[in-house]
Coordinates of N, CA and C in Angstrom, one line a residue:
M9 N -10.3 -63.5 -127.5 CA -11.6 -64.1 -127.4 C -11.7 -64.8 -126.1
S10 N -10.7 -65.7 -125.8 CA -10.8 -66.5 -124.6 C -9.6 -66.3 -123.8
Q11 N -9.7 -66.4 -122.5 CA -8.5 -66.3 -121.6 C -7.6 -67.4 -121.9
I12 N -8.1 -68.6 -122.3 CA -7.3 -69.7 -122.6 C -6.4 -69.4 -123.8
C13 N -7.0 -68.7 -124.8 CA -6.2 -68.4 -126.0 C -5.4 -67.2 -126.0
N14 N -5.9 -66.2 -125.1 CA -5.3 -64.9 -125.2 C -4.8 -64.4 -123.9
G15 N -4.6 -65.2 -122.9 CA -4.1 -64.8 -121.6 C -5.2 -64.3 -120.7
G16 N -4.9 -63.7 -119.7 CA -5.9 -63.1 -118.7 C -5.9 -64.0 -117.5
G17 N -6.5 -63.4 -116.5 CA -6.5 -64.1 -115.2 C -7.6 -65.1 -115.1
G18 N -7.5 -65.9 -114.0 CA -8.4 -67.0 -113.7 C -9.6 -66.4 -113.0
G19 N -10.5 -67.3 -112.6 CA -11.7 -67.0 -112.0 C -12.3 -68.1 -111.2
G20 N -13.4 -67.9 -110.5 CA -14.0 -68.9 -109.7 C -14.8 -69.9 -110.6
Q21 N -15.3 -70.9 -110.0 CA -16.1 -71.9 -110.7 C -17.4 -71.3 -111.0
L22 N -17.9 -71.6 -112.2 CA -19.3 -71.1 -112.5 C -20.3 -72.1 -112.1
G23 N -21.3 -71.6 -111.4 CA -22.4 -72.5 -111.0 C -23.4 -72.7 -112.1
R24 N -23.4 -73.9 -112.7 CA -24.3 -74.1 -113.8 C -24.6 -75.6 -113.9
T25 N -25.6 -75.9 -114.7 CA -25.9 -77.3 -115.0 C -25.6 -77.5 -116.4
L26 N -25.4 -78.8 -116.8 CA -25.0 -79.1 -118.1 C -26.0 -78.6 -119.1
G27 N -25.4 -78.0 -120.2 CA -26.3 -77.5 -121.3 C -26.9 -76.1 -121.0
E28 N -26.6 -75.5 -119.8 CA -27.3 -74.3 -119.5 C -26.2 -73.2 -119.5
T29 N -26.5 -72.1 -120.2 CA -25.6 -71.0 -120.3 C -25.7 -70.1 -119.0
P30 N -24.6 -69.8 -118.3 CA -24.7 -69.0 -117.1 C -25.3 -67.6 -117.4
I31 N -26.0 -67.1 -116.5 CA -26.5 -65.7 -116.6 C -25.8 -64.8 -115.6
G32 N -25.9 -63.5 -115.8 CA -25.3 -62.6 -114.8 C -23.8 -62.5 -114.9
L33 N -23.2 -63.0 -116.0 CA -21.7 -62.9 -116.2 C -21.4 -61.7 -117.0
S34 N -20.1 -61.3 -116.9 CA -19.6 -60.2 -117.7 C -19.4 -60.8 -119.1
L35 N -19.3 -59.8 -120.1 CA -19.1 -60.3 -121.5 C -17.9 -61.1 -121.6
E36 N -16.8 -60.8 -120.9 CA -15.6 -61.5 -121.0 C -15.7 -62.9 -120.4
A37 N -16.4 -63.0 -119.3 CA -16.6 -64.3 -118.7 C -17.6 -65.2 -119.5
L38 N -18.6 -64.6 -120.1 CA -19.5 -65.4 -120.9 C -18.8 -65.9 -122.2
T39 N -18.0 -65.0 -122.8 CA -17.2 -65.5 -123.9 C -16.3 -66.6 -123.6
E40 N -15.6 -66.5 -122.4 CA -14.7 -67.5 -122.0 C -15.5 -68.8 -121.8
Y41 N -16.7 -68.8 -121.2 CA -17.5 -70.0 -121.0 C -17.9 -70.6 -122.3
E42 N -18.3 -69.8 -123.3 CA -18.7 -70.4 -124.6 C -17.6 -71.0 -125.3
V43 N -16.4 -70.4 -125.3 CA -15.2 -71.0 -125.9 C -14.8 -72.3 -125.3
E44 N -14.8 -72.3 -123.9 CA -14.5 -73.5 -123.2 C -15.4 -74.7 -123.6
Q45 N -16.7 -74.4 -123.6 CA -17.7 -75.4 -123.9 C -17.6 -75.8 -125.4
G46 N -17.3 -74.9 -126.3 CA -17.1 -75.2 -127.7 C -15.9 -76.1 -127.9
S47 N -14.8 -75.8 -127.2 CA -13.6 -76.6 -127.3 C -13.8 -78.0 -126.8
A48 N -14.5 -78.1 -125.6 CA -14.8 -79.4 -125.1 C -15.7 -80.2 -126.0
S49 N -16.6 -79.6 -126.6 CA -17.5 -80.4 -127.6 C -16.7 -80.8 -128.8
L50 N -15.8 -80.0 -129.3 CA -15.0 -80.3 -130.4 C -14.1 -81.5 -130.0
A51 N -13.5 -81.5 -128.8 CA -12.7 -82.6 -128.3 C -13.6 -83.9 -128.3
N52 N -14.8 -83.8 -127.8 CA -15.7 -85.0 -127.8 C -16.0 -85.5 -129.2
S53 N -16.1 -84.6 -130.2 CA -16.3 -85.0 -131.5 C -15.1 -85.8 -132.1
L54 N -13.9 -85.3 -131.8 CA -12.7 -86.0 -132.2 C -12.6 -87.3 -131.6
R55 N -12.9 -87.4 -130.3 CA -12.8 -88.7 -129.6 C -13.8 -89.7 -130.2
S56 N -14.9 -89.3 -130.6 CA -15.9 -90.2 -131.2 C -15.4 -90.7 -132.5
I57 N -14.8 -89.8 -133.3 CA -14.3 -90.2 -134.6 C -13.1 -91.2 -134.4
L58 N -12.3 -90.9 -133.4 CA -11.2 -91.9 -133.2 C -11.8 -93.2 -132.7
S59 N -12.9 -93.2 -132.0 CA -13.5 -94.5 -131.7 C -14.0 -95.2 -132.9
A60 N -14.5 -94.4 -133.9 CA -15.0 -95.0 -135.1 C -13.8 -95.6 -135.9
I61 N -12.7 -94.9 -135.9 CA -11.5 -95.5 -136.6 C -11.1 -96.8 -135.9
S62 N -11.1 -96.8 -134.6 CA -10.8 -98.0 -133.8 C -11.7 -99.2 -134.2
A63 N -13.0 -98.8 -134.3 CA -14.0 -99.9 -134.7 C -13.7 -100.5 -136.1
V64 N -13.2 -99.6 -137.0 CA -12.9 -100.1 -138.3 C -11.7 -101.0 -138.2
E65 N -10.6 -100.6 -137.4 CA -9.4 -101.4 -137.3 C -9.7 -102.7 -136.6
L66 N -10.7 -102.7 -135.7 CA -11.1 -103.9 -135.0 C -12.1 -104.8 -135.7
R67 N -12.4 -104.3 -136.9 CA -13.4 -105.0 -137.8 C -14.8 -105.2 -137.1
A68 N -15.2 -104.0 -136.5 CA -16.5 -104.0 -135.9 C -17.3 -102.9 -136.6
P69 N -17.7 -103.1 -137.9 CA -18.3 -102.0 -138.6 C -19.7 -101.6 -138.1
T70 N -20.3 -102.5 -137.3 CA -21.7 -102.1 -136.8 C -21.6 -101.0 -135.8
M71 N -20.4 -100.8 -135.2 CA -20.2 -99.7 -134.2 C -19.9 -98.4 -134.8
V72 N -19.5 -98.4 -136.0 CA -19.1 -97.1 -136.6 C -20.2 -96.0 -136.6
S73 N -21.4 -96.4 -137.0 CA -22.5 -95.5 -137.2 C -22.8 -94.7 -135.9
S74 N -22.8 -95.4 -134.8 CA -23.1 -94.8 -133.5 C -22.0 -93.8 -133.1
H75 N -20.7 -94.1 -133.4 CA -19.6 -93.2 -133.1 C -19.7 -92.0 -134.0
V76 N -20.0 -92.1 -135.2 CA -20.2 -91.0 -136.1 C -21.3 -90.1 -135.7
E77 N -22.4 -90.7 -135.3 CA -23.6 -90.0 -134.8 C -23.2 -89.1 -133.6
A78 N -22.4 -89.7 -132.7 CA -21.9 -89.0 -131.5 C -21.0 -87.8 -131.9
A79 N -20.1 -88.1 -132.9 CA -19.3 -87.0 -133.3 C -20.0 -85.9 -133.9
L80 N -21.1 -86.2 -134.7 CA -21.9 -85.2 -135.3 C -22.6 -84.3 -134.3
E81 N -23.2 -85.0 -133.3 CA -23.9 -84.2 -132.2 C -23.0 -83.3 -131.5
A82 N -21.8 -83.8 -131.1 CA -20.8 -83.0 -130.4 C -20.4 -81.8 -131.3
C83 N -20.2 -82.1 -132.6 CA -19.8 -81.0 -133.5 C -20.8 -79.9 -133.6
K84 N -22.1 -80.3 -133.6 CA -23.2 -79.4 -133.7 C -23.2 -78.5 -132.4
I85 N -23.0 -79.1 -131.3 CA -22.9 -78.3 -130.0 C -21.8 -77.3 -130.1
A86 N -20.6 -77.8 -130.6 CA -19.5 -76.8 -130.7 C -19.9 -75.7 -131.6
V87 N -20.5 -76.0 -132.7 CA -21.0 -74.9 -133.7 C -21.8 -73.9 -132.9
N88 N -22.8 -74.4 -132.1 CA -23.7 -73.5 -131.4 C -22.9 -72.6 -130.4
H89 N -21.9 -73.1 -129.7 CA -21.2 -72.3 -128.8 C -20.3 -71.3 -129.5
Y90 N -19.7 -71.6 -130.6 CA -18.9 -70.7 -131.3 C -19.7 -69.6 -132.0
A91 N -20.9 -70.0 -132.4 CA -21.8 -69.1 -133.0 C -22.3 -68.0 -132.0
T92 N -22.4 -68.5 -130.8 CA -22.7 -67.5 -129.7 C -21.6 -66.5 -129.5
V93 N -20.4 -67.0 -129.5 CA -19.2 -66.1 -129.4 C -19.2 -65.1 -130.5
M94 N -19.5 -65.6 -131.8 CA -19.6 -64.6 -132.9 C -20.6 -63.6 -132.7
N95 N -21.7 -63.9 -132.0 CA -22.8 -63.0 -131.8 C -22.5 -62.0 -130.7
I96 N -21.9 -62.4 -129.6 CA -21.7 -61.6 -128.5 C -20.3 -60.9 -128.4
D97 N -19.3 -61.5 -128.9 CA -18.0 -61.0 -128.7 C -17.0 -61.4 -129.8
P98 N -17.3 -61.1 -131.1 CA -16.5 -61.7 -132.2 C -15.1 -61.1 -132.3
N99 N -14.9 -59.9 -131.8 CA -13.5 -59.3 -131.9 C -12.9 -59.2 -130.5
R100 N -13.4 -59.9 -129.5 CA -12.8 -59.8 -128.2 C -12.6 -58.4 -127.7
G101 N -13.5 -57.5 -128.2 CA -13.3 -56.1 -127.7 C -12.0 -55.4 -128.2
A102 N -11.5 -55.9 -129.3 CA -10.2 -55.4 -129.7 C -10.2 -53.9 -130.1
S103 N -9.1 -53.3 -129.6 CA -8.9 -51.8 -130.0 C -8.4 -51.7 -131.4
E104 N -8.3 -50.5 -131.9 CA -7.7 -50.3 -133.2 C -6.3 -50.7 -133.2
K105 N -5.6 -50.4 -132.1 CA -4.1 -50.8 -132.0 C -4.0 -52.3 -132.1
E106 N -4.9 -53.0 -131.4 CA -4.8 -54.5 -131.5 C -5.1 -55.0 -132.9
K107 N -6.0 -54.4 -133.5 CA -6.3 -54.8 -134.9 C -5.2 -54.5 -135.8
H108 N -4.5 -53.4 -135.6 CA -3.4 -53.0 -136.5 C -2.2 -54.0 -136.2
A109 N -2.0 -54.4 -135.0 CA -1.0 -55.4 -134.7 C -1.3 -56.7 -135.3
L110 N -2.5 -57.1 -135.4 CA -2.9 -58.3 -136.1 C -2.6 -58.3 -137.6
R111 N -2.9 -57.1 -138.2 CA -2.6 -57.0 -139.6 C -1.1 -56.9 -139.9
S112 N -0.3 -56.6 -138.9 CA 1.1 -56.4 -139.1 C 1.9 -57.7 -138.9
V113 N 1.3 -58.8 -138.5 CA 2.0 -60.0 -138.3 C 2.5 -60.5 -139.7
N114 N 3.8 -60.8 -139.8 CA 4.3 -61.4 -141.0 C 4.1 -62.9 -140.9
L115 N 3.1 -63.3 -141.6 CA 2.7 -64.7 -141.5 C 3.7 -65.7 -142.1
H116 N 4.4 -65.3 -143.1 CA 5.4 -66.2 -143.7 C 6.5 -66.5 -142.7
E117 N 7.0 -65.4 -142.1 CA 8.1 -65.6 -141.1 C 7.6 -66.4 -139.9
S118 N 6.4 -66.1 -139.5 CA 5.8 -66.7 -138.4 C 5.6 -68.2 -138.6
L119 N 5.2 -68.6 -139.8 CA 5.0 -70.0 -140.1 C 6.4 -70.8 -140.0
Q120 N 7.4 -70.2 -140.5 CA 8.7 -70.8 -140.4 C 9.2 -70.9 -138.9
R121 N 8.9 -69.9 -138.1 CA 9.3 -70.0 -136.7 C 8.5 -71.0 -136.0
W122 N 7.1 -71.0 -136.3 CA 6.3 -72.0 -135.6 C 6.7 -73.4 -135.9
S123 N 7.1 -73.6 -137.2 CA 7.5 -75.0 -137.5 C 8.8 -75.4 -136.8
A124 N 9.7 -74.4 -136.7 CA 11.0 -74.7 -136.0 C 10.8 -74.9 -134.5
E125 N 9.8 -74.3 -134.0 CA 9.5 -74.4 -132.5 C 8.5 -75.5 -132.2
N126 N 8.1 -76.2 -133.3 CA 7.2 -77.4 -133.1 C 5.8 -76.9 -132.7
L127 N 5.4 -75.7 -133.1 CA 4.0 -75.3 -132.8 C 3.0 -75.7 -133.9
I128 N 3.5 -76.2 -135.0 CA 2.7 -76.7 -136.1 C 3.3 -78.0 -136.6
P129 N 2.6 -79.0 -136.9 CA 3.2 -80.3 -137.4 C 3.7 -80.1 -138.8
D130 N 4.8 -80.8 -139.1 CA 5.4 -80.8 -140.4 C 4.8 -82.0 -141.1
L131 N 3.6 -81.9 -141.6 CA 2.9 -83.0 -142.3 C 3.6 -83.4 -143.6
V132 N 4.3 -82.5 -144.3 CA 5.0 -82.8 -145.5 C 6.1 -83.8 -145.2
K133 N 6.8 -83.6 -144.1 CA 7.9 -84.5 -143.7 C 7.3 -85.9 -143.4
S134 N 6.2 -85.8 -142.6 CA 5.5 -87.1 -142.3 C 5.1 -87.9 -143.5
A135 N 4.5 -87.2 -144.5 CA 4.1 -87.8 -145.7 C 5.3 -88.4 -146.5
E136 N 6.4 -87.7 -146.5 CA 7.6 -88.2 -147.2 C 8.1 -89.5 -146.5
E137 N 8.1 -89.5 -145.2 CA 8.6 -90.7 -144.5 C 7.6 -91.9 -144.7
V138 N 6.3 -91.6 -144.7 CA 5.4 -92.7 -144.9 C 5.5 -93.2 -146.4
E139 N 5.8 -92.3 -147.3 CA 6.0 -92.8 -148.7 C 7.2 -93.7 -148.8
K140 N 8.3 -93.3 -148.2 CA 9.5 -94.1 -148.2 C 9.3 -95.4 -147.6
A141 N 8.6 -95.5 -146.5 CA 8.3 -96.7 -145.8 C 7.5 -97.6 -146.6
A142 N 6.4 -97.1 -147.3 CA 5.6 -97.9 -148.2 C 6.3 -98.4 -149.3
A143 N 7.3 -97.7 -149.8 CA 8.1 -98.1 -151.0 C 8.9 -99.4 -150.7
T144 N 9.2 -99.6 -149.4 CA 9.9 -100.8 -149.1 C 9.0 -102.1 -149.2
G145 N 7.7 -101.9 -149.2 CA 6.8 -103.0 -149.2 C 6.7 -103.8 -147.9
N146 N 7.2 -103.2 -146.9 CA 7.3 -103.8 -145.6 C 6.4 -103.1 -144.6
P147 N 5.3 -103.8 -144.1 CA 4.4 -103.1 -143.2 C 5.1 -102.7 -141.9
A148 N 6.2 -103.4 -141.5 CA 6.9 -103.0 -140.3 C 7.5 -101.7 -140.4
A149 N 7.9 -101.3 -141.6 CA 8.5 -100.0 -141.9 C 7.5 -98.9 -141.6
L150 N 6.2 -99.1 -142.1 CA 5.2 -98.2 -141.8 C 4.9 -98.0 -140.3
L151 N 4.9 -99.2 -139.7 CA 4.6 -99.2 -138.2 C 5.7 -98.4 -137.5
E152 N 6.9 -98.5 -137.9 CA 8.0 -97.8 -137.3 C 7.9 -96.3 -137.4
V153 N 7.4 -95.8 -138.6 CA 7.2 -94.4 -138.8 C 6.2 -93.9 -137.8
F154 N 5.1 -94.7 -137.6 CA 4.0 -94.3 -136.7 C 4.5 -94.4 -135.2
N155 N 5.2 -95.5 -134.9 CA 5.7 -95.6 -133.5 C 6.7 -94.6 -133.1
S156 N 7.5 -94.2 -134.0 CA 8.5 -93.2 -133.7 C 7.9 -91.8 -133.3
R157 N 6.8 -91.5 -134.0 CA 6.1 -90.3 -133.7 C 5.3 -90.4 -132.4
L158 N 4.8 -91.6 -132.1 CA 4.1 -91.8 -130.9 C 5.0 -91.7 -129.7
V159 N 6.2 -92.3 -129.9 CA 7.2 -92.2 -128.8 C 7.6 -90.7 -128.6
S160 N 7.8 -90.0 -129.7 CA 8.1 -88.6 -129.6 C 7.1 -87.8 -128.9
A161 N 5.8 -88.0 -129.2 CA 4.7 -87.4 -128.6 C 4.7 -87.7 -127.1
S162 N 4.9 -88.9 -126.7 CA 4.9 -89.3 -125.3 C 6.0 -88.6 -124.5
K163 N 7.2 -88.6 -125.1 CA 8.3 -87.9 -124.5 C 8.0 -86.4 -124.3
H164 N 7.4 -85.8 -125.3 CA 7.1 -84.4 -125.3 C 6.0 -84.1 -124.2
L165 N 5.0 -85.0 -124.1 CA 4.0 -84.8 -123.0 C 4.6 -85.0 -121.7
E166 N 5.5 -85.9 -121.5 CA 6.2 -86.2 -120.3 C 7.0 -84.9 -119.8
A167 N 7.7 -84.3 -120.8 CA 8.5 -83.1 -120.5 C 7.6 -82.0 -120.1
I168 N 6.4 -81.8 -120.7 CA 5.5 -80.8 -120.3 C 5.0 -81.1 -118.9
Y169 N 4.6 -82.3 -118.6 CA 4.1 -82.7 -117.3 C 5.1 -82.5 -116.2
Q170 N 6.4 -82.7 -116.5 CA 7.4 -82.6 -115.5 C 8.0 -81.2 -115.4
G171 N 7.7 -80.4 -116.4 CA 8.2 -79.0 -116.5 C 7.5 -78.0 -115.6
P172 N 8.1 -76.9 -115.5 CA 7.5 -75.8 -114.7 C 6.5 -75.0 -115.4
L173 N 5.2 -75.3 -115.2 CA 4.1 -74.6 -115.9 C 3.8 -73.4 -115.0
I174 N 4.7 -72.4 -115.1 CA 4.7 -71.3 -114.1 C 3.7 -70.2 -114.5
S175 N 3.2 -70.1 -115.7 CA 2.4 -69.0 -116.0 C 1.4 -69.4 -117.1
N176 N 0.3 -68.7 -117.3 CA -0.6 -69.0 -118.3 C 0.0 -69.0 -119.7
K177 N 1.0 -68.0 -119.9 CA 1.6 -67.9 -121.2 C 2.4 -69.2 -121.5
V178 N 3.2 -69.7 -120.5 CA 3.9 -70.9 -120.7 C 3.0 -72.1 -121.0
I179 N 1.9 -72.2 -120.2 CA 0.9 -73.3 -120.4 C 0.4 -73.3 -121.8
Q180 N 0.0 -72.1 -122.3 CA -0.5 -72.0 -123.7 C 0.5 -72.5 -124.7
W181 N 1.8 -72.1 -124.5 CA 2.8 -72.5 -125.5 C 3.0 -73.9 -125.5
E182 N 3.1 -74.6 -124.3 CA 3.3 -76.0 -124.2 C 2.1 -76.8 -124.7
I183 N 0.9 -76.3 -124.4 CA -0.3 -77.0 -124.9 C -0.3 -77.0 -126.5
W184 N 0.1 -75.9 -127.1 CA 0.2 -75.8 -128.5 C 1.2 -76.8 -129.1
R185 N 2.3 -76.9 -128.4 CA 3.3 -77.9 -128.8 C 2.8 -79.3 -128.7
A186 N 2.1 -79.6 -127.6 CA 1.5 -80.9 -127.4 C 0.5 -81.2 -128.5
T187 N -0.3 -80.2 -128.8 CA -1.3 -80.4 -129.9 C -0.6 -80.7 -131.2
S188 N 0.5 -80.0 -131.5 CA 1.2 -80.2 -132.8 C 1.7 -81.6 -132.9
V189 N 2.3 -82.2 -131.8 CA 2.9 -83.5 -132.0 C 1.8 -84.6 -132.0
L190 N 0.7 -84.3 -131.3 CA -0.4 -85.3 -131.4 C -1.1 -85.3 -132.7
I191 N -1.2 -84.1 -133.3 CA -1.8 -84.1 -134.7 C -0.9 -84.8 -135.7
D192 N 0.4 -84.7 -135.5 CA 1.4 -85.4 -136.3 C 1.2 -86.9 -136.2
V193 N 1.0 -87.4 -135.0 CA 0.8 -88.8 -134.8 C -0.5 -89.2 -135.5
L194 N -1.6 -88.5 -135.2 CA -2.9 -88.8 -135.8 C -2.9 -88.8 -137.3
M195 N -2.3 -87.8 -137.9 CA -2.2 -87.7 -139.4 C -1.3 -88.8 -140.0
T196 N -0.2 -89.1 -139.3 CA 0.6 -90.2 -139.8 C -0.1 -91.5 -139.8
G197 N -0.8 -91.7 -138.7 CA -1.7 -93.0 -138.6 C -2.7 -93.0 -139.6
Q198 N -3.3 -91.9 -139.9 CA -4.4 -91.9 -141.0 C -3.8 -92.2 -142.3
M199 N -2.6 -91.6 -142.6 CA -2.0 -91.9 -143.9 C -1.7 -93.4 -144.1
I200 N -1.2 -94.0 -143.0 CA -0.8 -95.4 -143.0 C -2.1 -96.3 -143.2
A201 N -3.2 -95.9 -142.5 CA -4.4 -96.6 -142.6 C -4.9 -96.6 -144.1
I202 N -4.8 -95.4 -144.7 CA -5.3 -95.2 -146.1 C -4.4 -96.1 -147.0
I203 N -3.1 -96.0 -146.8 CA -2.2 -96.8 -147.6 C -2.6 -98.3 -147.5
N204 N -2.8 -98.8 -146.3 CA -3.1 -100.2 -146.1 C -4.5 -100.5 -146.8
R205 N -5.4 -99.6 -146.7 CA -6.7 -99.9 -147.4 C -6.5 -99.9 -148.9
E206 N -5.7 -99.0 -149.5 CA -5.6 -99.1 -150.9 C -4.7 -100.3 -151.4
A207 N -3.8 -100.7 -150.5 CA -3.1 -101.9 -150.9 C -4.0 -103.2 -150.9
N208 N -4.9 -103.2 -149.9 CA -5.9 -104.3 -149.9 C -6.8 -104.3 -151.1
A209 N -7.2 -103.0 -151.5 CA -8.0 -102.9 -152.7 C -7.3 -103.4 -153.9
L210 N -6.0 -103.2 -154.0 CA -5.2 -103.7 -155.2 C -5.2 -105.2 -155.2
L211 N -5.1 -105.8 -154.0 CA -5.1 -107.3 -153.9 C -6.4 -107.8 -154.4
E212 N -7.5 -107.2 -153.9 CA -8.8 -107.7 -154.3 C -9.1 -107.6 -155.8
S213 N -8.5 -106.5 -156.4 CA -8.7 -106.3 -157.9 C -7.8 -107.1 -158.7
A214 N -6.8 -107.7 -158.2 CA -5.8 -108.5 -158.9 C -6.4 -109.8 -159.5

């Protein structure tokens, strides 16, 4: 679908204004453009949601609504871009051989390998560690679980930054790894925030 996701060569900068779909492009280039714009909008939506979470943590509830509204608008834009991809190039021009290769992937084995190579976060492990930390009754233990993942993500990103990003394939692989460790941090933080909220609710009902 996208050169970012599926390899392929680079290209020149597209001359366009914000919100305007370029014209006169090949199907491949237009698909690439829509995917890039959709991904950027999705990132904006996530950033706004994280800002809303920060507002909650900072006890600034009046700011939450505006952040959620921004997240909604960015998500709607992402939907439109990916809907365009579905309309113009849903199968990336895949041949029958490519479709057969897709059907032939052993997903069970792949999931195990992806987990071992840190391409997908092990959220079950994260949940287990958060549960053990909460069972101590010590907020510092929860913070340690979160901080350990944050440190791990930082070291991983540093390794990527300092490493030889010598090809598009290597870049893809390392970006997927980075995404995995950051998701692990975010989900661990979310679990801890929910635990703290439920603990406060128990205090209030006591």
